[in-house]
Tab-separated table of C-alpha atoms in Angstrom:
chain	number	residue	atom	x	y	z
A	30	MET	CA	15.911	21.196	17.942
A	31	ALA	CA	17.185	21.702	14.630
A	32	ASP	CA	15.445	24.746	12.823
A	33	ARG	CA	14.489	23.006	9.950
A	34	PRO	CA	11.427	20.688	9.926
A	35	ASN	CA	11.939	16.710	9.807
A	36	ILE	CA	9.873	14.204	8.721
A	37	VAL	CA	8.555	10.948	9.018
A	38	PHE	CA	6.657	8.803	6.679
A	39	VAL	CA	4.931	5.472	7.657
A	40	PHE	CA	3.664	3.384	5.746
A	41	SER	CA	1.668	-0.065	6.292
A	42	ASP	CA	1.036	-2.895	3.549
A	43	GLN	CA	-2.306	-4.258	2.484
A	44	GLN	CA	-4.175	-1.531	4.550
A	45	ARG	CA	-7.657	-0.232	3.136
A	46	GLN	CA	-8.951	3.136	3.632
A	47	ASP	CA	-11.966	1.930	5.173
A	48	THR	CA	-9.647	1.146	8.929
A	49	LEU	CA	-9.152	4.197	10.511
A	50	ALA	CA	-12.066	6.525	12.417
A	51	CYS	CA	-11.451	9.231	10.034
A	52	TYR	CA	-12.779	6.997	7.221
A	53	GLY	CA	-16.436	5.759	9.392
A	54	ALA	CA	-14.361	2.915	10.668
A	55	ASP	CA	-15.227	4.123	15.136
A	56	TRP	CA	-15.079	0.349	15.561
A	57	MET	CA	-12.131	-0.322	14.587
A	58	ASN	CA	-8.769	-0.156	17.976
A	59	VAL	CA	-6.457	1.544	15.807
A	60	PRO	CA	-5.446	4.560	19.097
A	61	ASN	CA	-2.964	5.847	17.826
A	62	LEU	CA	-3.763	6.247	14.580
A	63	ASN	CA	-7.048	7.810	15.489
A	64	ALA	CA	-5.262	9.695	17.822
A	65	LEU	CA	-3.359	11.471	14.375
A	66	ALA	CA	-5.919	12.093	12.512
A	67	ASP	CA	-7.318	13.922	14.882
A	68	GLU	CA	-3.857	16.603	14.372
A	69	SER	CA	-4.346	15.627	10.602
A	70	PHE	CA	-5.359	16.716	7.262
A	71	VAL	CA	-7.379	13.467	6.389
A	72	PHE	CA	-7.515	12.592	2.592
A	73	GLU	CA	-10.607	12.283	1.420
A	74	ASN	CA	-10.310	10.315	-1.144
A	75	ALA	CA	-6.780	9.166	-1.838
A	76	TYR	CA	-5.297	6.211	-4.707
A	77	VAL	CA	-2.521	4.493	-5.115
A	78	ALA	CA	-0.304	4.387	-8.368
A	79	GLN	CA	-0.567	1.012	-8.402
A	80	ALA	CA	-2.545	-2.073	-6.039
A	81	VAL	CA	1.018	-4.519	-6.095
A	82	CYS	CA	3.486	-3.924	-4.482
A	83	THR	CA	6.845	-2.796	-6.558
A	84	PRO	CA	5.482	-0.443	-8.079
A	85	ALA	CA	3.233	1.586	-5.413
A	86	ARG	CA	6.837	1.468	-3.919
A	87	ALA	CA	8.525	2.679	-6.709
A	88	THR	CA	5.499	5.727	-6.706
A	89	ILE	CA	5.536	7.265	-3.715
A	90	MET	CA	9.456	7.043	-3.156
A	91	THR	CA	10.431	8.680	-7.213
A	92	GLY	CA	7.484	11.024	-7.873
A	93	LEU	CA	6.838	8.779	-10.742
A	94	TYR	CA	4.262	7.006	-11.632
A	95	PRO	CA	5.754	2.950	-12.229
A	96	HIS	CA	5.790	3.379	-16.370
A	97	ALA	CA	8.560	6.321	-15.038
A	98	ALA	CA	10.126	5.104	-12.200
A	99	GLY	CA	10.813	2.403	-14.071
A	100	PRO	CA	9.287	-1.337	-11.155
A	101	ILE	CA	6.315	-2.101	-13.664
A	102	VAL	CA	5.696	-5.487	-11.875
A	103	ASN	CA	7.327	-7.107	-9.054
A	104	GLN	CA	10.729	-7.635	-7.930
A	105	ILE	CA	11.405	-4.785	-10.730
A	106	HIS	CA	14.744	-3.440	-9.048
A	107	LEU	CA	14.370	0.855	-8.968
A	108	SER	CA	17.578	2.298	-11.130
A	109	PRO	CA	20.034	3.666	-9.077
A	110	ASP	CA	19.290	6.284	-12.176
A	111	VAL	CA	16.087	7.164	-10.557
A	112	PRO	CA	16.496	9.446	-8.123
A	113	VAL	CA	14.280	9.318	-4.631
A	114	ILE	CA	13.027	11.118	-2.449
A	115	ALA	CA	15.858	11.097	0.128
A	116	GLU	CA	18.124	11.848	-3.093
A	117	MET	CA	16.410	14.563	-3.183
A	118	ILE	CA	17.043	16.287	-0.193
A	119	SER	CA	19.982	18.214	1.179
A	120	ASP	CA	22.700	16.745	2.940
A	121	ASP	CA	21.841	18.785	6.093
A	122	TYR	CA	19.333	16.161	6.574
A	123	ILE	CA	20.157	12.657	7.944
A	124	LYS	CA	17.951	10.250	5.847
A	125	GLY	CA	17.081	6.303	8.008
A	126	TYR	CA	15.288	3.908	5.653
A	127	MET	CA	13.292	1.679	8.382
A	128	GLY	CA	11.892	-1.799	7.367
A	129	LYS	CA	10.623	-3.201	3.947
A	130	TRP	CA	11.992	-2.201	0.879
A	131	HIS	CA	10.376	-4.880	-2.127
A	132	LEU	CA	12.737	-1.767	-4.314
A	133	GLY	CA	15.861	-4.043	-5.025
A	134	ASN	CA	18.158	-5.103	-1.697
A	135	ASP	CA	16.677	-5.306	0.554
A	136	LEU	CA	19.374	-5.303	2.671
A	137	VAL	CA	21.460	-3.094	2.212
A	138	ALA	CA	21.399	0.452	2.047
A	139	GLN	CA	20.414	2.823	-0.935
A	140	HIS	CA	19.559	5.566	-2.735
A	141	GLY	CA	21.018	7.759	-0.565
A	142	PHE	CA	19.827	7.476	3.670
A	143	ASP	CA	22.577	7.018	6.144
A	144	VAL	CA	20.448	4.495	8.110
A	145	TRP	CA	19.346	1.130	7.098
A	146	LYS	CA	17.450	-1.136	9.125
A	147	SER	CA	15.989	-3.717	7.026
A	148	ALA	CA	12.983	-6.152	8.158
A	149	GLU	CA	13.044	-8.554	4.875
A	150	ASP	CA	15.884	-11.395	4.211
A	151	SER	CA	14.121	-12.599	0.963
A	152	HIS	CA	14.399	-9.815	-1.513
A	153	ARG	CA	18.534	-10.820	-0.114
A	154	TYR	CA	21.030	-10.140	-2.083
A	155	ASP	CA	23.124	-8.498	-5.810
A	156	LYS	CA	26.687	-9.428	-5.730
A	157	PRO	CA	28.277	-13.008	-4.342
A	158	GLU	CA	29.428	-11.509	-1.556
A	159	GLN	CA	26.774	-10.539	0.055
A	160	ARG	CA	24.308	-14.450	-0.640
A	161	TYR	CA	24.984	-15.152	3.807
A	162	MET	CA	24.333	-11.392	5.229
A	163	VAL	CA	20.333	-11.183	6.525
A	164	SER	CA	18.164	-8.387	7.234
A	165	SER	CA	18.021	-6.362	10.858
A	166	TYR	CA	15.118	-7.438	11.923
A	167	ASN	CA	16.093	-11.837	10.941
A	168	LYS	CA	19.751	-10.494	13.495
A	169	TYR	CA	17.158	-9.167	16.062
A	170	LEU	CA	15.016	-11.732	16.964
A	171	VAL	CA	18.411	-14.503	17.020
A	172	GLU	CA	19.384	-12.380	19.852
A	173	GLN	CA	16.010	-13.125	21.607
A	174	GLY	CA	16.228	-16.442	21.449
A	175	TYR	CA	14.230	-17.455	18.045
A	176	GLU	CA	15.698	-19.771	15.714
A	177	PRO	CA	15.388	-19.341	11.685
A	178	ASP	CA	12.797	-22.211	10.673
A	179	ARG	CA	13.940	-22.276	6.816
A	180	VAL	CA	17.505	-22.192	5.556
A	181	ARG	CA	17.253	-20.255	1.718
A	182	ASP	CA	20.610	-20.056	-0.397
A	183	GLY	CA	22.367	-21.325	3.316
A	184	VAL	CA	20.792	-18.623	5.300
A	185	GLY	CA	18.463	-19.407	7.915
A	186	VAL	CA	15.558	-17.404	7.822
A	187	PHE	CA	12.521	-16.527	9.229
A	188	SER	CA	9.599	-17.846	7.655
A	189	SER	CA	6.412	-14.556	7.812
A	190	ASN	CA	4.057	-17.203	9.462
A	191	MET	CA	7.259	-17.856	12.347
A	192	HIS	CA	7.457	-14.231	12.434
A	193	TYR	CA	3.647	-13.799	12.852
A	194	ASP	CA	2.967	-15.941	15.725
A	195	LEU	CA	5.330	-14.242	18.146
A	196	PRO	CA	4.801	-11.732	21.170
A	197	GLU	CA	3.723	-8.932	20.071
A	198	GLU	CA	6.904	-7.126	21.635
A	199	HIS	CA	8.877	-9.441	18.865
A	200	GLN	CA	6.236	-8.155	15.694
A	201	MET	CA	8.256	-6.881	13.270
A	202	GLY	CA	5.886	-3.782	13.086
A	203	SER	CA	7.221	-3.651	17.493
A	204	TYR	CA	10.942	-4.416	15.792
A	205	LEU	CA	10.055	-1.009	13.696
A	206	GLY	CA	8.972	1.038	16.051
A	207	ASP	CA	11.218	1.257	19.225
A	208	GLN	CA	14.541	0.879	16.131
A	209	ALA	CA	12.200	4.299	15.225
A	210	ALA	CA	12.608	5.655	17.656
A	211	GLU	CA	15.918	5.486	18.526
A	212	PHE	CA	16.612	6.534	15.735
A	213	ILE	CA	14.662	9.889	16.593
A	214	GLU	CA	16.409	10.187	19.535
A	215	GLU	CA	19.516	10.031	18.546
A	216	ASN	CA	18.889	12.382	16.000
A	217	LYS	CA	16.883	15.249	17.453
A	218	ASP	CA	18.977	17.875	17.676
A	219	ARG	CA	19.530	17.993	13.803
A	220	PRO	CA	17.278	18.289	10.606
A	221	PHE	CA	16.336	14.078	9.836
A	222	VAL	CA	14.285	12.155	7.875
A	223	LEU	CA	12.721	9.087	8.712
A	224	TYR	CA	10.882	6.555	6.459
A	225	VAL	CA	8.684	3.377	8.507
A	226	SER	CA	7.189	0.473	6.349
A	227	THR	CA	6.067	-2.714	8.299
A	228	PHE	CA	4.934	-6.588	6.654
A	229	GLU	CA	1.292	-5.626	8.532
A	230	PRO	CA	-1.974	-6.412	8.345
A	231	HIS	CA	-0.283	-8.162	4.645
A	232	SER	CA	-1.257	-12.274	4.977
A	233	PRO	CA	-0.919	-14.546	6.373
A	234	TYR	CA	-3.647	-12.925	8.455
A	235	HIS	CA	-2.423	-13.863	11.970
A	236	GLY	CA	-0.816	-12.512	15.064
A	237	PRO	CA	-1.222	-11.782	18.324
A	238	TYR	CA	-4.610	-9.741	18.347
A	239	MET	CA	-6.334	-12.706	16.587
A	240	ASP	CA	-9.369	-13.128	18.839
A	241	MET	CA	-9.787	-8.885	18.532
A	242	TYR	CA	-13.220	-8.990	16.953
A	243	ASP	CA	-15.956	-11.483	16.721
A	244	PRO	CA	-16.091	-12.631	13.685
A	245	GLU	CA	-19.715	-12.641	12.709
A	246	THR	CA	-21.013	-8.969	14.037
A	247	LEU	CA	-18.110	-8.058	12.144
A	248	PRO	CA	-18.956	-4.977	9.389
A	249	VAL	CA	-19.402	-5.305	6.277
A	250	GLY	CA	-20.452	-3.763	3.075
A	251	PRO	CA	-22.916	-4.507	-0.470
A	252	ALA	CA	-19.880	-6.190	-2.333
A	253	PHE	CA	-19.111	-8.608	0.630
A	254	LEU	CA	-19.262	-12.204	-1.435
A	255	GLN	CA	-20.978	-11.206	-4.448
A	256	LYS	CA	-19.419	-11.460	-7.666
A	257	PRO	CA	-19.091	-8.329	-10.229
A	258	GLU	CA	-20.869	-9.908	-12.191
A	259	THR	CA	-21.147	-6.377	-14.605
A	260	ALA	CA	-17.182	-5.994	-14.209
A	261	SER	CA	-14.389	-7.101	-16.618
A	262	LEU	CA	-13.165	-10.221	-17.138
A	263	VAL	CA	-10.123	-10.422	-14.917
A	264	ASN	CA	-12.348	-9.452	-12.236
A	265	ARG	CA	-15.285	-12.310	-12.660
A	266	VAL	CA	-12.661	-15.218	-13.047
A	267	ARG	CA	-10.787	-13.858	-9.915
A	268	ALA	CA	-13.954	-13.532	-8.125
A	269	ASN	CA	-15.025	-17.663	-9.300
A	270	TYR	CA	-11.455	-18.888	-7.711
A	271	PHE	CA	-11.976	-17.111	-4.737
A	272	LEU	CA	-15.781	-18.208	-4.684
A	273	GLN	CA	-15.124	-21.237	-5.429
A	274	PHE	CA	-13.735	-22.691	-2.158
A	275	MET	CA	-17.192	-21.615	-0.735
A	276	LEU	CA	-19.941	-21.909	-3.278
A	277	GLU	CA	-18.340	-24.749	-5.350
A	278	GLY	CA	-16.893	-27.277	-2.539
A	279	VAL	CA	-13.528	-27.124	-3.820
A	280	ASP	CA	-11.075	-28.642	-1.816
A	281	GLN	CA	-9.247	-25.514	-0.407
A	282	THR	CA	-5.836	-27.452	1.308
A	283	GLN	CA	-5.081	-28.853	-2.939
A	284	ASP	CA	-5.382	-25.304	-3.693
A	285	ASP	CA	-1.308	-23.938	-3.593
A	286	TYR	CA	-1.670	-21.132	-3.523
A	287	MET	CA	-4.422	-20.778	-1.864
A	288	MET	CA	-2.825	-22.518	1.479
A	289	ARG	CA	0.501	-20.608	0.265
A	290	TYR	CA	-0.668	-16.736	-0.338
A	291	ALA	CA	-3.990	-15.751	-0.401
A	292	ALA	CA	-4.928	-17.269	3.036
A	293	ALA	CA	-2.736	-18.828	4.670
A	294	ARG	CA	-4.253	-20.328	7.362
A	295	GLU	CA	-7.847	-19.632	6.949
A	296	ASP	CA	-10.679	-21.577	6.106
A	297	VAL	CA	-12.608	-19.473	2.570
A	298	THR	CA	-15.211	-22.874	2.256
A	299	THR	CA	-17.650	-21.295	4.116
A	300	GLU	CA	-18.739	-17.045	5.220
A	301	LEU	CA	-17.683	-17.550	8.714
A	302	GLY	CA	-14.311	-18.231	7.715
A	303	TRP	CA	-14.297	-15.606	5.486
A	304	ARG	CA	-16.079	-13.147	8.193
A	305	THR	CA	-12.844	-15.183	10.408
A	306	LEU	CA	-10.657	-13.644	8.071
A	307	ARG	CA	-11.213	-10.637	7.611
A	308	ALA	CA	-11.164	-10.513	11.493
A	309	HIS	CA	-7.931	-11.418	11.071
A	310	TYR	CA	-6.502	-8.748	8.734
A	311	MET	CA	-8.139	-6.504	10.379
A	312	ALA	CA	-6.615	-7.040	13.420
A	313	ASN	CA	-3.357	-7.401	12.758
A	314	ILE	CA	-3.893	-3.363	12.651
A	315	THR	CA	-3.899	-3.108	15.419
A	316	GLN	CA	0.301	-4.241	15.279
A	317	VAL	CA	0.412	-1.355	12.513
A	318	ASP	CA	-0.732	1.141	15.659
A	319	ARG	CA	0.966	0.266	17.990
A	320	MET	CA	3.952	0.821	15.881
A	321	VAL	CA	2.894	4.292	14.663
A	322	GLY	CA	2.566	4.926	18.359
A	323	LYS	CA	5.664	4.555	19.331
A	324	ILE	CA	7.188	6.906	16.776
A	325	THR	CA	4.963	9.652	17.620
A	326	SER	CA	5.682	8.987	21.691
A	327	ALA	CA	9.328	8.823	20.815
A	328	LEU	CA	9.235	12.984	19.271
A	329	GLU	CA	7.151	13.927	21.691
A	330	ARG	CA	10.086	13.359	24.086
A	331	ALA	CA	12.359	14.301	22.046
A	332	GLY	CA	10.497	17.216	21.786
A	333	VAL	CA	9.963	17.772	17.771
A	334	ALA	CA	6.506	16.640	17.104
A	335	ASP	CA	6.052	20.581	16.787
A	336	ASN	CA	8.593	20.256	14.005
A	337	THR	CA	7.792	17.484	12.347
A	338	VAL	CA	5.715	16.899	9.232
A	339	VAL	CA	4.673	13.175	9.970
A	340	VAL	CA	3.094	11.127	7.552
A	341	PHE	CA	0.857	7.644	6.944
A	342	THR	CA	-0.821	5.961	3.793
A	343	SER	CA	0.034	2.568	2.418
A	344	GLU	CA	1.181	0.878	-0.433
A	345	HIS	CA	-2.253	-0.517	-1.362
A	346	GLY	CA	-5.535	-1.746	0.228
A	347	ASP	CA	-6.954	-5.783	0.018
A	348	MET	CA	-9.963	-7.228	-1.679
A	349	MET	CA	-11.586	-8.910	1.726
A	350	GLY	CA	-14.380	-11.320	0.554
A	351	ASP	CA	-15.473	-7.208	-1.529
A	352	HIS	CA	-16.685	-8.573	-4.859
A	353	GLY	CA	-15.835	-12.213	-4.182
A	354	MET	CA	-12.167	-11.294	-4.278
A	355	LEU	CA	-8.444	-11.804	-1.662
A	356	GLU	CA	-5.526	-9.857	-2.239
A	357	LYS	CA	-5.099	-6.870	-3.928
A	358	ARG	CA	-4.565	-6.736	-8.048
A	359	SER	CA	-7.762	-4.060	-8.623
A	360	PHE	CA	-8.637	-0.983	-9.585
A	361	PHE	CA	-12.156	-1.036	-6.583
A	362	GLU	CA	-11.718	1.283	-3.977
A	363	GLU	CA	-11.029	-2.070	-1.363
A	364	ALA	CA	-7.617	-2.323	-3.092
A	365	SER	CA	-6.482	1.509	-4.895
A	366	ARG	CA	-7.800	3.570	-2.342
A	367	VAL	CA	-6.352	3.684	1.665
A	368	PRO	CA	-6.034	5.956	4.386
A	369	LEU	CA	-3.159	9.129	4.388
A	370	LEU	CA	-2.713	11.024	7.430
A	371	MET	CA	-0.561	13.833	6.631
A	372	ARG	CA	0.395	16.016	10.496
A	373	VAL	CA	1.735	19.527	9.968
A	374	PRO	CA	1.705	20.850	12.877
A	375	TRP	CA	3.222	25.214	12.039
A	376	LEU	CA	-0.404	24.533	9.457
A	377	SER	CA	-2.899	22.767	12.122
A	378	GLN	CA	-3.325	20.709	14.673
A	379	GLU	CA	-6.330	19.872	14.015
A	380	GLN	CA	-8.530	17.504	11.957
A	381	THR	CA	-9.315	18.912	8.512
A	382	MET	CA	-10.345	16.778	6.192
A	383	VAL	CA	-9.157	17.275	2.233
A	384	GLU	CA	-11.951	17.115	0.074
A	385	GLY	CA	-11.439	15.782	-2.861
A	386	SER	CA	-8.955	12.453	-4.393
A	387	VAL	CA	-5.304	12.914	-4.979
A	388	GLY	CA	-2.408	10.373	-5.974
A	389	HIS	CA	0.626	8.587	-4.532
A	390	ALA	CA	2.312	10.443	-6.683
A	391	ASP	CA	1.713	13.853	-5.176
A	392	LEU	CA	3.400	12.877	-1.434
A	393	VAL	CA	6.987	14.014	-2.148
A	394	PRO	CA	7.112	17.140	-4.382
A	395	THR	CA	3.968	17.591	-1.355
A	396	LEU	CA	7.032	17.027	1.833
A	397	LEU	CA	9.638	18.762	-0.260
A	398	ASP	CA	8.150	21.796	-0.196
A	399	LEU	CA	7.114	21.721	3.156
A	400	ILE	CA	10.545	21.043	4.663
A	401	GLY	CA	11.509	24.121	2.136
A	402	GLU	CA	13.438	22.029	-0.921
A	403	ASP	CA	13.758	22.554	-4.204
A	404	VAL	CA	10.787	19.975	-5.868
A	405	PRO	CA	12.823	18.666	-9.509
A	406	ASP	CA	10.525	19.314	-12.238
A	407	THR	CA	11.254	16.421	-13.721
A	408	LEU	CA	8.279	15.197	-10.868
A	409	GLN	CA	5.320	13.660	-12.296
A	410	GLY	CA	3.558	14.342	-9.031
A	411	LYS	CA	2.452	17.784	-7.705
A	412	SER	CA	3.085	19.704	-4.889
A	413	LEU	CA	-0.228	19.797	-2.352
A	414	GLN	CA	0.970	22.590	0.222
A	415	PRO	CA	-1.196	24.849	-1.366
A	416	VAL	CA	-4.030	22.986	-0.910
A	417	LEU	CA	-2.760	22.839	3.151
A	418	LYS	CA	-2.899	25.665	2.899
A	419	GLY	CA	-6.406	27.241	2.011
A	420	ASP	CA	-5.011	27.823	-0.888
A	421	ALA	CA	-5.839	25.979	-3.198
A	422	ASP	CA	-8.446	22.965	-3.571
A	423	LEU	CA	-9.057	19.237	-5.139
A	424	SER	CA	-11.689	20.801	-7.609
A	425	GLU	CA	-9.869	19.823	-10.380
A	426	ASN	CA	-8.059	17.561	-9.930
A	427	ASP	CA	-8.201	14.185	-11.801
A	428	VAL	CA	-6.479	11.094	-10.123
A	429	PHE	CA	-4.585	8.202	-12.047
A	430	MET	CA	-3.984	4.811	-11.553
A	431	GLN	CA	-2.580	2.174	-14.165
A	432	TRP	CA	-1.831	-1.783	-13.793
A	433	ASN	CA	1.318	-2.701	-16.178
A	434	GLY	CA	-0.296	-6.579	-17.444
A	435	THR	CA	3.237	-8.739	-17.067
A	436	SER	CA	7.254	-8.232	-18.096
A	437	GLN	CA	9.513	-10.002	-20.326
A	438	GLU	CA	11.833	-8.939	-17.628
A	439	ILE	CA	10.248	-10.592	-14.964
A	440	VAL	CA	7.250	-13.143	-14.966
A	441	ASP	CA	4.980	-12.341	-12.198
A	442	ARG	CA	3.973	-16.145	-9.808
A	443	PHE	CA	1.376	-18.409	-10.548
A	444	LEU	CA	-2.268	-16.723	-9.318
A	445	GLY	CA	-4.435	-18.977	-8.804
A	446	SER	CA	-5.055	-19.680	-12.574
A	447	ALA	CA	-3.876	-20.182	-15.920
A	448	GLU	CA	-7.136	-18.012	-16.382
A	449	ILE	CA	-6.030	-15.137	-14.100
A	450	ASN	CA	-2.238	-15.163	-14.919
A	451	ARG	CA	-3.165	-14.558	-18.554
A	452	MET	CA	-5.711	-11.785	-17.917
A	453	LEU	CA	-3.825	-10.104	-15.815
A	454	ALA	CA	-0.885	-9.809	-18.274
A	455	LEU	CA	-3.159	-6.756	-19.688
A	456	PRO	CA	-2.471	-3.759	-18.919
A	457	TRP	CA	-4.468	-1.306	-17.915
A	458	ARG	CA	-5.439	2.444	-17.837
A	459	SER	CA	-8.088	4.161	-14.430
A	460	VAL	CA	-9.077	8.042	-13.677
A	461	VAL	CA	-10.938	9.298	-10.884
A	462	THR	CA	-12.657	12.487	-11.823
A	463	PRO	CA	-13.348	15.739	-9.756
A	464	ASP	CA	-17.176	14.413	-10.040
A	465	ARG	CA	-16.530	10.964	-8.206
A	466	TRP	CA	-16.707	8.882	-11.262
A	467	LYS	CA	-13.562	6.381	-12.514
A	468	LEU	CA	-13.571	4.985	-16.312
A	469	ASN	CA	-10.915	2.073	-15.627
A	470	LEU	CA	-9.434	0.993	-19.799
A	471	CYS	CA	-8.079	-1.621	-21.322
A	472	ALA	CA	-7.543	-3.067	-25.573
A	473	GLY	CA	-8.621	-6.634	-24.752
A	474	ASP	CA	-10.249	-6.581	-22.129
A	475	GLN	CA	-14.453	-6.004	-20.581
A	476	CYS	CA	-13.975	-2.127	-19.509
A	477	GLU	CA	-14.959	-0.091	-16.621
A	478	LEU	CA	-17.511	2.912	-15.969
A	479	TYR	CA	-18.553	3.548	-11.974
A	480	ASP	CA	-20.328	6.258	-10.652
A	481	LEU	CA	-18.907	6.544	-6.941
A	482	ASN	CA	-21.806	9.029	-5.778
A	483	ASN	CA	-24.427	6.991	-6.215
A	484	ASP	CA	-23.019	3.577	-6.251
A	485	PRO	CA	-19.570	3.799	-4.233
A	486	TYR	CA	-19.619	-0.252	-3.608
A	487	GLU	CA	-19.195	-0.515	-7.378
A	488	THR	CA	-21.931	-3.014	-8.283
A	489	ASN	CA	-23.046	-2.074	-11.631
A	490	ASN	CA	-20.762	-1.141	-14.414
A	491	LEU	CA	-21.774	1.571	-17.033
A	492	PHE	CA	-19.560	1.161	-19.289
A	493	ASN	CA	-22.448	-0.024	-21.766
A	494	ASP	CA	-24.235	2.714	-20.672
A	495	PRO	CA	-25.487	4.672	-24.138
A	496	ALA	CA	-26.359	7.452	-22.097
A	497	GLN	CA	-23.246	7.265	-20.727
A	498	ALA	CA	-21.234	7.693	-24.016
A	499	ASP	CA	-19.699	11.045	-23.857
A	500	ARG	CA	-18.837	10.640	-20.561
A	501	ILE	CA	-16.719	7.743	-21.333
A	502	ARG	CA	-14.875	10.036	-24.187
A	503	ASP	CA	-14.236	12.998	-21.628
A	504	MET	CA	-12.521	10.473	-19.181
A	505	ALA	CA	-10.411	8.573	-21.624
A	506	ALA	CA	-9.706	11.967	-23.536
A	507	ARG	CA	-8.632	13.139	-19.819
A	508	ILE	CA	-6.557	9.525	-19.566
A	509	ARG	CA	-4.930	9.754	-23.249
A	510	ILE	CA	-3.486	13.525	-22.497
A	511	TRP	CA	-1.882	12.808	-18.953
A	512	GLN	CA	0.098	9.630	-20.875
A	513	GLY	CA	1.118	12.192	-23.556
A	514	GLU	CA	2.045	13.883	-20.798
A	515	THR	CA	3.453	11.512	-18.754
A	516	GLY	CA	5.721	9.359	-21.400
A	517	ASP	CA	2.959	6.599	-21.825
A	518	THR	CA	2.465	4.962	-24.666
A	519	VAL	CA	0.264	2.006	-23.370
A	520	PRO	CA	-2.555	1.558	-26.381
A	521	LEU	CA	-5.744	2.296	-24.941
A	522	PRO	CA	-9.460	0.849	-27.202
A	523	THR	CA	-10.801	3.622	-29.235
A	524	THR	CA	-14.433	4.567	-26.654
């Protein structure tokens, strides 16, 4: 076993917070994640930097907010000049990345990683000579006797629909778990950093555990299939779009976005259909759990579990019918609040709930600090090691989130209606304060204020309540100060 601590960082795609027993979901079939939580620091309220893939991942990997890292919307590549954590850690470590990257060319090793196992073929090449490359997972499936069901640029690729119909042992999460276990065994005698990122439970919400939960008895909250009548226009038009198939009888099969992306192979024309979709999503998290089990078991077999920091989180959540919406792209808790477990065996080996709120920008500096590496002063997050040691707490910690609208560099895909795309083009900024209030500001839309203590499901927007005027001014000042500190120039409304 190496003297220096290792890091294993596991993250899923689109997994909301309320999916583990430590967050109240004791009915979920996720024994490996629950076992990890039993030995971890469990962060009570962990928030993403931006509730969509590429910007969220940029913050997870760099310790910078999306506007500073560069990828402010999906499909923008992370610049080679912006370092990720692997480039901040000494070369004494071997560094591996496995799975979804979504920050550039998924197929080639980059940003300081020595071992690279790719899982997606949709972000494929930067140079002409890379045109016919395919992912490691693609090669694996071909070796198992499967034939690609699509051709893209002359290359056979597997669609999400096809690989979600594969048996459990050939699912992406299972493949990545096996690859991670192999990496751990091969490098157990030297310090290592390993990042593992799977696509589950992202849509399409299909997989090998489809019948795990009864849709009719599946727990839901008071915001389920309820339009957010007092919320911003962007949230209201999105809810109107997603609920029109159930409430207005609009033909779902004629809607390309729903059939290809948001609810592929699902029926959202009835409440039971929505519940079934939700049950399928929850069942997909069991695939994530099985992958985590392979990784934690490998650490034990290799004899390095007690010398390894293990982190589990997700890049963002999923609305799953709450507030009448699907997918992400929202500050609502279901999309922006995610699980965050951090197992640090030399600090604690029992479940320790960390009260307060944190953001993903703190992950890189915390991990560097835990393994004794220097923390660059250019990072915009801060190390949470003093909190883990009990020398500090989060009682004064504000958490900031953003939505960056659109970019002149990359035009977002069509998201269901022209009105949705128009409203999502507007940038937003958000703060969650230590006393659990959330303020969402946009210069071109109805702003939002939620009392998360008394209204945890965010059903009552208090922004226009005269009694909250001074609170709003104070919270807006926090956002403006943070903007100045991080170089953010997005305009805010006068409050």
